Amino acid sequence: MTSELFAAAEGGNVQVGEHPQWHILGLTINADTVISTGIAALIVMAFALYLARTATGKVPTRLQLIFETVTEQVERQVESNLGIRTAPFVVPLAITLFFFILIANWLAVLPHAWEEYIRPPTADVNLTFAMAIFVMILVWITGIRVKGRHYFKHFIEPYPVLLPLNLVEELTKPITLSLRLFGNILAGTVMVSVLALMPAFVQWLPTSAWKLFDLFIGLLQALIFALLTILYFAFAAAPQEEGTH
Amino acid sequence: MSSYYLAAAGGGGNLFLIPNATFFVELVIFLIVLAVVWRYAVPPVKRAMDERRNMVRRQIEESQQASKRLAEAEARYSQALADARVEAAKIRETARADAQEIKDEMRHQAEQEVARIRERGEEQLAHQREQIIRDMRSELGNLAVTLASRIVGESVADDARRAGTVDRFLDELHGMAGADSSSRGTASPSNSSTDSAGDGVVTARNGRRRR
């Protein structure tokens, strides 16, 4: 069985990182990623607008309770790591990241037959890079605005000799942030593709089990991305420097 | 489908780690989502959370106030109860004192009354005695003289002698009356000569005294 699977994979039936593409004005655009990102964005925005209309201080809906729980956790994290007053915009940013990544990841549970166009968009580096680089640029700007010239001091701490290492570490942050998410979700889709090579009368069982597990991974990765975002802001702009990690 | 794969096939195995122009589209979509969530979802939810938090705080305060008021009311109640008990005890005490006073008063009055009645009785007795003595003084003499003259046959009409005799007799009687409280037996035989009249007086006096 296993050898058959590998044989099938080597035979070219499992495609990793292949995308249907549009070519517009000499630019290459991954069609499936754009479509699925749009769907995830529409879902999140629909929830947001629904919340805006129904949010109440009396008896909240379940959606509002979920949103409130996330908001509260995010506020607590930001407050304890960074101080909300230092960078108040981190709270909506982290909330948006969490929900958007969560919905995007959970698109993975849609049936295999649609996978050509609605794959989880986080399985494409374009989305994860976009989010990670946006976050890191904001982190650097915030760090410089809050601390001024002192922000650059942490690059030569504890010793000036470590300047290259510190620079590499800082530049690694967006890469690890994006590739962690991308790798986890891509692995999920690859796993589904591999399971699809099994005969139809057995594949439903491992596929269902895997997709349930994928839901958990999707939640975990969304959480990690949002939490690390807050922590990076904390490292950059916290009132006292906690070290260079 | 195969045409799409053909388009990517030239890039080799690691193509999927290099971002392409999709990056910018994704960035724009993400920024739109961020703007919508930031602008429309976060503020009302935060407001709702604050509102609920305030409501809970208010309710807690209200319940604290209510329990404080309850405690105050209980304190007032027990205070009033204690006051009422003290009042009742005071009233009882006063009543008892009044009763005692009234009792004393009445006893005092009764004693006075008794004393007064006794005094009057004694006065009356003395008065009657005087009366009897006066009567006897006037009548007994005549009677005795008449009796004696009949028996002896000699005239004792001589006023002076008669008066002397009667006076002597009455003095004796008086003297006897002074000592009569000791006993009737001793008084009775000594003046057997004057017989039943004097005896009767003494007996009557004794009897009245005893009553």
mmCIF file of C-alpha atoms in Angstrom, chain A:
data_model
loop_
_atom_site.group_PDB
_atom_site.id
_atom_site.type_symbol
_atom_site.label_atom_id
_atom_site.label_comp_id
_atom_site.label_asym_id
_atom_site.label_seq_id
_atom_site.Cartn_x
_atom_site.Cartn_y
_atom_site.Cartn_z
ATOM 1 C CA MET A 1 0.000 0.000 0.000
ATOM 2 C CA THR A 2 2.642 2.473 1.101
ATOM 3 C CA SER A 3 4.886 1.631 -1.851
ATOM 4 C CA GLU A 4 1.959 2.064 -4.170
ATOM 5 C CA LEU A 5 1.307 5.497 -2.679
ATOM 6 C CA PHE A 6 4.878 6.588 -3.119
ATOM 7 C CA ALA A 7 4.887 5.187 -6.587
ATOM 8 C CA ALA A 8 1.771 7.166 -7.392
ATOM 9 C CA ALA A 9 3.291 10.316 -5.922
ATOM 10 C CA GLU A 10 6.457 9.834 -7.919
ATOM 11 C CA GLY A 11 4.336 9.241 -10.934
ATOM 12 C CA GLY A 12 3.239 12.888 -10.780
ATOM 13 C CA ASN A 13 -0.323 12.510 -9.528
ATOM 14 C CA VAL A 14 0.313 14.585 -6.389
ATOM 15 C CA GLN A 15 0.967 18.201 -7.257
ATOM 16 C CA VAL A 16 2.602 20.360 -4.619
ATOM 17 C CA GLY A 17 2.386 24.111 -4.893
ATOM 18 C CA GLU A 18 0.949 24.093 -8.380
ATOM 19 C CA HIS A 19 -1.589 26.802 -9.060
ATOM 20 C CA PRO A 20 -3.908 27.653 -11.889
ATOM 21 C CA GLN A 21 -2.696 31.075 -12.935
ATOM 22 C CA TRP A 22 -3.844 34.242 -14.611
ATOM 23 C CA HIS A 23 -1.474 36.310 -16.666
ATOM 24 C CA ILE A 24 -2.423 39.962 -16.596
ATOM 25 C CA LEU A 25 -0.158 42.701 -17.990
ATOM 26 C CA GLY A 26 2.825 40.412 -17.712
ATOM 27 C CA LEU A 27 2.063 39.657 -14.079
ATOM 28 C CA THR A 28 1.500 36.124 -12.895
ATOM 29 C CA ILE A 29 -1.369 35.747 -10.468
ATOM 30 C CA ASN A 30 -2.439 32.531 -8.760
ATOM 31 C CA ALA A 31 -6.121 32.310 -9.570
ATOM 32 C CA ASP A 32 -7.077 29.769 -6.917
ATOM 33 C CA THR A 33 -5.399 31.737 -4.145
ATOM 34 C CA VAL A 34 -7.093 34.981 -5.111
ATOM 35 C CA ILE A 35 -10.511 33.324 -5.320
ATOM 36 C CA SER A 36 -10.240 31.485 -2.007
ATOM 37 C CA THR A 37 -8.780 34.553 -0.291
ATOM 38 C CA GLY A 38 -11.718 36.528 -1.581
ATOM 39 C CA ILE A 39 -14.137 33.949 -0.209
ATOM 40 C CA ALA A 40 -12.437 33.960 3.213
ATOM 41 C CA ALA A 41 -12.418 37.764 3.188
ATOM 42 C CA LEU A 42 -16.113 37.873 2.320
ATOM 43 C CA ILE A 43 -16.957 35.487 5.153
ATOM 44 C CA VAL A 44 -14.946 37.488 7.694
ATOM 45 C CA MET A 45 -16.360 40.794 6.504
ATOM 46 C CA ALA A 46 -19.897 39.414 6.566
ATOM 47 C CA PHE A 47 -19.385 38.356 10.164
ATOM 48 C CA ALA A 48 -17.905 41.748 10.965
ATOM 49 C CA LEU A 49 -20.813 43.655 9.450
ATOM 50 C CA TYR A 50 -23.335 41.324 11.089
ATOM 51 C CA LEU A 51 -21.609 41.958 14.408
ATOM 52 C CA ALA A 52 -21.607 45.695 13.823
ATOM 53 C CA ARG A 53 -25.369 45.560 13.442
ATOM 54 C CA THR A 54 -26.238 43.156 16.248
ATOM 55 C CA ALA A 55 -23.626 43.884 18.897
ATOM 56 C CA THR A 56 -25.442 44.557 22.124
ATOM 57 C CA GLY A 57 -24.522 45.121 25.728
ATOM 58 C CA LYS A 58 -27.384 42.992 26.932
ATOM 59 C CA VAL A 59 -27.747 39.425 25.700
ATOM 60 C CA PRO A 60 -25.028 38.718 23.139
ATOM 61 C CA THR A 61 -25.308 36.285 20.238
ATOM 62 C CA ARG A 62 -22.914 33.364 20.059
ATOM 63 C CA LEU A 63 -20.911 35.040 17.347
ATOM 64 C CA GLN A 64 -20.554 38.092 19.543
ATOM 65 C CA LEU A 65 -19.475 35.918 22.463
ATOM 66 C CA ILE A 66 -16.777 34.302 20.332
ATOM 67 C CA PHE A 67 -15.626 37.673 19.091
ATOM 68 C CA GLU A 68 -15.656 39.079 22.607
ATOM 69 C CA THR A 69 -13.633 36.161 23.941
ATOM 70 C CA VAL A 70 -10.969 36.681 21.268
ATOM 71 C CA THR A 71 -11.003 40.436 21.833
ATOM 72 C CA GLU A 72 -10.584 39.988 25.550
ATOM 73 C CA GLN A 73 -7.701 37.545 25.167
ATOM 74 C CA VAL A 74 -5.982 39.784 22.643
ATOM 75 C CA GLU A 75 -6.419 42.827 24.861
ATOM 76 C CA ARG A 76 -5.026 40.929 27.824
ATOM 77 C CA GLN A 77 -2.005 39.774 25.828
ATOM 78 C CA VAL A 78 -1.340 43.217 24.426
ATOM 79 C CA GLU A 79 -1.785 44.828 27.823
ATOM 80 C CA SER A 80 0.550 42.445 29.632
ATOM 81 C CA ASN A 81 3.247 42.340 26.939
ATOM 82 C CA LEU A 82 3.193 45.818 25.545
ATOM 83 C CA GLY A 83 0.606 48.081 27.134
ATOM 84 C CA ILE A 84 -2.429 48.911 25.044
ATOM 85 C CA ARG A 85 -1.645 52.614 25.237
ATOM 86 C CA THR A 86 1.717 52.116 23.555
ATOM 87 C CA ALA A 87 0.203 50.665 20.381
ATOM 88 C CA PRO A 88 -3.603 50.536 20.447
ATOM 89 C CA PHE A 89 -3.878 49.426 16.826
ATOM 90 C CA VAL A 90 -2.274 46.071 17.661
ATOM 91 C CA VAL A 91 -5.580 44.875 19.115
ATOM 92 C CA PRO A 92 -7.720 45.125 15.947
ATOM 93 C CA LEU A 93 -4.768 43.942 13.876
ATOM 94 C CA ALA A 94 -4.336 40.786 15.938
ATOM 95 C CA ILE A 95 -8.090 40.161 15.997
ATOM 96 C CA THR A 96 -8.314 40.492 12.227
ATOM 97 C CA LEU A 97 -5.297 38.268 11.697
ATOM 98 C CA PHE A 98 -6.769 35.608 13.948
ATOM 99 C CA PHE A 99 -10.186 35.467 12.350
ATOM 100 C CA PHE A 100 -8.986 35.891 8.786
ATOM 101 C CA ILE A 101 -6.348 33.167 9.081
ATOM 102 C CA LEU A 102 -8.805 30.929 10.922
ATOM 103 C CA ILE A 103 -11.438 31.162 8.197
ATOM 104 C CA ALA A 104 -8.817 30.852 5.470
ATOM 105 C CA ASN A 105 -7.394 27.724 7.089
ATOM 106 C CA TRP A 106 -10.812 26.195 7.578
ATOM 107 C CA LEU A 107 -11.546 26.419 3.881
ATOM 108 C CA ALA A 108 -9.462 23.250 3.825
ATOM 109 C CA VAL A 109 -12.461 21.228 4.991
ATOM 110 C CA LEU A 110 -14.362 21.901 1.777
ATOM 111 C CA PRO A 111 -14.733 18.832 -0.419
ATOM 112 C CA HIS A 112 -11.830 17.584 -2.426
ATOM 113 C CA ALA A 113 -13.616 18.069 -5.706
ATOM 114 C CA TRP A 114 -13.458 21.834 -5.377
ATOM 115 C CA GLU A 115 -9.902 21.872 -4.340
ATOM 116 C CA GLU A 116 -8.658 23.175 -7.644
ATOM 117 C CA TYR A 117 -10.049 26.630 -6.915
ATOM 118 C CA ILE A 118 -10.929 26.740 -3.225
ATOM 119 C CA ARG A 119 -7.866 25.629 -1.454
ATOM 120 C CA PRO A 120 -6.960 27.268 1.824
ATOM 121 C CA PRO A 121 -5.269 30.481 0.641
ATOM 122 C CA THR A 122 -2.781 30.207 3.471
ATOM 123 C CA ALA A 123 -1.308 27.258 1.599
ATOM 124 C CA ASP A 124 0.143 29.837 -0.786
ATOM 125 C CA VAL A 125 3.186 31.843 0.319
ATOM 126 C CA ASN A 126 1.776 34.947 -1.308
ATOM 127 C CA LEU A 127 -0.848 35.462 1.375
ATOM 128 C CA THR A 128 1.372 34.514 4.294
ATOM 129 C CA PHE A 129 4.218 36.677 3.027
ATOM 130 C CA ALA A 130 1.822 39.549 2.513
ATOM 131 C CA MET A 131 0.528 39.351 6.061
ATOM 132 C CA ALA A 132 3.911 38.707 7.670
ATOM 133 C CA ILE A 133 5.701 41.505 5.842
ATOM 134 C CA PHE A 134 2.866 43.923 6.548
ATOM 135 C CA VAL A 135 3.048 43.007 10.228
ATOM 136 C CA MET A 136 6.829 43.301 10.406
ATOM 137 C CA ILE A 137 6.915 46.663 8.664
ATOM 138 C CA LEU A 138 4.334 47.906 11.154
ATOM 139 C CA VAL A 139 6.434 46.440 13.977
ATOM 140 C CA TRP A 140 9.549 48.254 12.812
ATOM 141 C CA ILE A 141 7.707 51.529 12.302
ATOM 142 C CA THR A 142 6.112 51.236 15.743
ATOM 143 C CA GLY A 143 9.451 50.422 17.360
ATOM 144 C CA ILE A 144 11.124 53.441 15.791
ATOM 145 C CA ARG A 145 8.211 55.752 16.583
ATOM 146 C CA VAL A 146 7.961 54.662 20.191
ATOM 147 C CA LYS A 147 11.657 54.496 21.031
ATOM 148 C CA GLY A 148 13.202 56.799 18.456
ATOM 149 C CA ARG A 149 16.909 56.319 18.053
ATOM 150 C CA HIS A 150 17.018 53.923 20.981
ATOM 151 C CA TYR A 151 15.187 51.346 18.902
ATOM 152 C CA PHE A 152 18.383 50.570 16.975
ATOM 153 C CA LYS A 153 20.352 50.080 20.153
ATOM 154 C CA HIS A 154 19.006 46.581 20.616
ATOM 155 C CA PHE A 155 20.846 45.460 17.479
ATOM 156 C CA ILE A 156 24.187 45.890 19.242
ATOM 157 C CA GLU A 157 23.133 44.310 22.489
ATOM 158 C CA PRO A 158 24.449 42.613 24.497
ATOM 159 C CA TYR A 159 27.653 43.059 22.407
ATOM 160 C CA PRO A 160 28.248 45.044 19.230
ATOM 161 C CA VAL A 161 29.851 41.941 17.748
ATOM 162 C CA LEU A 162 26.405 40.357 17.593
ATOM 163 C CA LEU A 163 25.114 42.989 15.173
ATOM 164 C CA PRO A 164 25.007 40.645 12.146
ATOM 165 C CA LEU A 165 23.279 37.946 14.163
ATOM 166 C CA ASN A 166 20.706 40.406 15.455
ATOM 167 C CA LEU A 167 20.079 41.685 11.952
ATOM 168 C CA VAL A 168 19.592 38.168 10.646
ATOM 169 C CA GLU A 169 17.258 37.422 13.508
ATOM 170 C CA GLU A 170 15.173 40.477 12.752
ATOM 171 C CA LEU A 171 14.988 39.619 9.049
ATOM 172 C CA THR A 172 14.148 36.025 9.855
ATOM 173 C CA LYS A 173 11.055 37.024 11.769
ATOM 174 C CA PRO A 174 8.759 37.669 8.784
ATOM 175 C CA ILE A 175 10.089 34.594 6.985
ATOM 176 C CA THR A 176 9.476 32.234 9.891
ATOM 177 C CA LEU A 177 6.150 33.852 10.656
ATOM 178 C CA SER A 178 4.880 33.304 7.120
ATOM 179 C CA LEU A 179 6.498 29.970 6.330
ATOM 180 C CA ARG A 180 5.280 28.363 9.575
ATOM 181 C CA LEU A 181 1.683 29.046 8.629
ATOM 182 C CA PHE A 182 2.199 28.217 4.979
ATOM 183 C CA GLY A 183 3.991 24.941 5.706
ATOM 184 C CA ASN A 184 1.387 23.660 8.102
ATOM 185 C CA ILE A 185 -1.548 24.364 5.833
ATOM 186 C CA LEU A 186 0.192 23.212 2.663
ATOM 187 C CA ALA A 187 1.100 19.964 4.409
ATOM 188 C CA GLY A 188 -2.577 19.524 5.180
ATOM 189 C CA THR A 189 -3.587 19.851 1.546
ATOM 190 C CA VAL A 190 -0.769 17.570 0.415
ATOM 191 C CA MET A 191 -1.915 15.005 2.954
ATOM 192 C CA VAL A 192 -5.424 15.155 1.499
ATOM 193 C CA SER A 193 -4.021 14.689 -1.998
ATOM 194 C CA VAL A 194 -2.034 11.677 -0.873
ATOM 195 C CA LEU A 195 -5.056 10.184 0.874
ATOM 196 C CA ALA A 196 -7.020 10.726 -2.330
ATOM 197 C CA LEU A 197 -4.844 8.104 -3.999
ATOM 198 C CA MET A 198 -6.452 5.447 -1.860
ATOM 199 C CA PRO A 199 -9.399 3.545 -3.252
ATOM 200 C CA ALA A 200 -12.688 5.378 -2.787
ATOM 201 C CA PHE A 201 -14.201 2.809 -0.416
ATOM 202 C CA VAL A 202 -11.497 3.353 2.258
ATOM 203 C CA GLN A 203 -10.346 6.893 1.654
ATOM 204 C CA TRP A 204 -13.353 8.553 3.354
ATOM 205 C CA LEU A 205 -12.272 7.406 6.773
ATOM 206 C CA PRO A 206 -8.689 8.748 6.906
ATOM 207 C CA THR A 207 -9.732 11.812 4.946
ATOM 208 C CA SER A 208 -12.457 12.727 7.436
ATOM 209 C CA ALA A 209 -10.126 12.059 10.351
ATOM 210 C CA TRP A 210 -7.407 14.168 8.768
ATOM 211 C CA LYS A 211 -9.770 17.040 8.008
ATOM 212 C CA LEU A 212 -10.912 17.098 11.628
ATOM 213 C CA PHE A 213 -7.286 17.263 12.668
ATOM 214 C CA ASP A 214 -6.738 19.959 10.051
ATOM 215 C CA LEU A 215 -9.411 22.078 11.744
ATOM 216 C CA PHE A 216 -7.397 21.895 14.937
ATOM 217 C CA ILE A 217 -4.177 22.778 13.144
ATOM 218 C CA GLY A 218 -5.911 25.691 11.447
ATOM 219 C CA LEU A 219 -7.062 27.068 14.806
ATOM 220 C CA LEU A 220 -3.627 26.574 16.329
ATOM 221 C CA GLN A 221 -1.804 28.304 13.466
ATOM 222 C CA ALA A 222 -4.189 31.260 13.519
ATOM 223 C CA LEU A 223 -3.594 31.570 17.253
ATOM 224 C CA ILE A 224 0.193 31.344 16.868
ATOM 225 C CA PHE A 225 0.280 33.921 14.088
ATOM 226 C CA ALA A 226 -1.787 36.425 16.119
ATOM 227 C CA LEU A 227 0.146 35.781 19.322
ATOM 228 C CA LEU A 228 3.551 36.107 17.645
ATOM 229 C CA THR A 229 2.410 39.343 16.046
ATOM 230 C CA ILE A 230 1.650 40.730 19.495
ATOM 231 C CA LEU A 231 4.978 39.465 20.833
ATOM 232 C CA TYR A 232 6.957 41.005 17.991
ATOM 233 C CA PHE A 233 5.268 44.316 18.717
ATOM 234 C CA ALA A 234 6.141 43.795 22.367
ATOM 235 C CA PHE A 235 9.823 43.145 21.603
ATOM 236 C CA ALA A 236 10.004 46.196 19.419
ATOM 237 C CA ALA A 237 8.038 48.719 21.449
ATOM 238 C CA ALA A 238 7.692 47.475 25.020
ATOM 239 C CA PRO A 239 8.657 50.137 27.583
ATOM 240 C CA GLN A 240 11.668 48.095 28.733
ATOM 241 C CA GLU A 241 13.694 45.932 26.424
ATOM 242 C CA GLU A 242 13.346 42.289 27.376
ATOM 243 C CA GLY A 243 16.323 41.091 25.355
ATOM 244 C CA THR A 244 16.825 40.625 21.690
ATOM 245 C CA HIS A 245 14.913 37.464 21.055
#
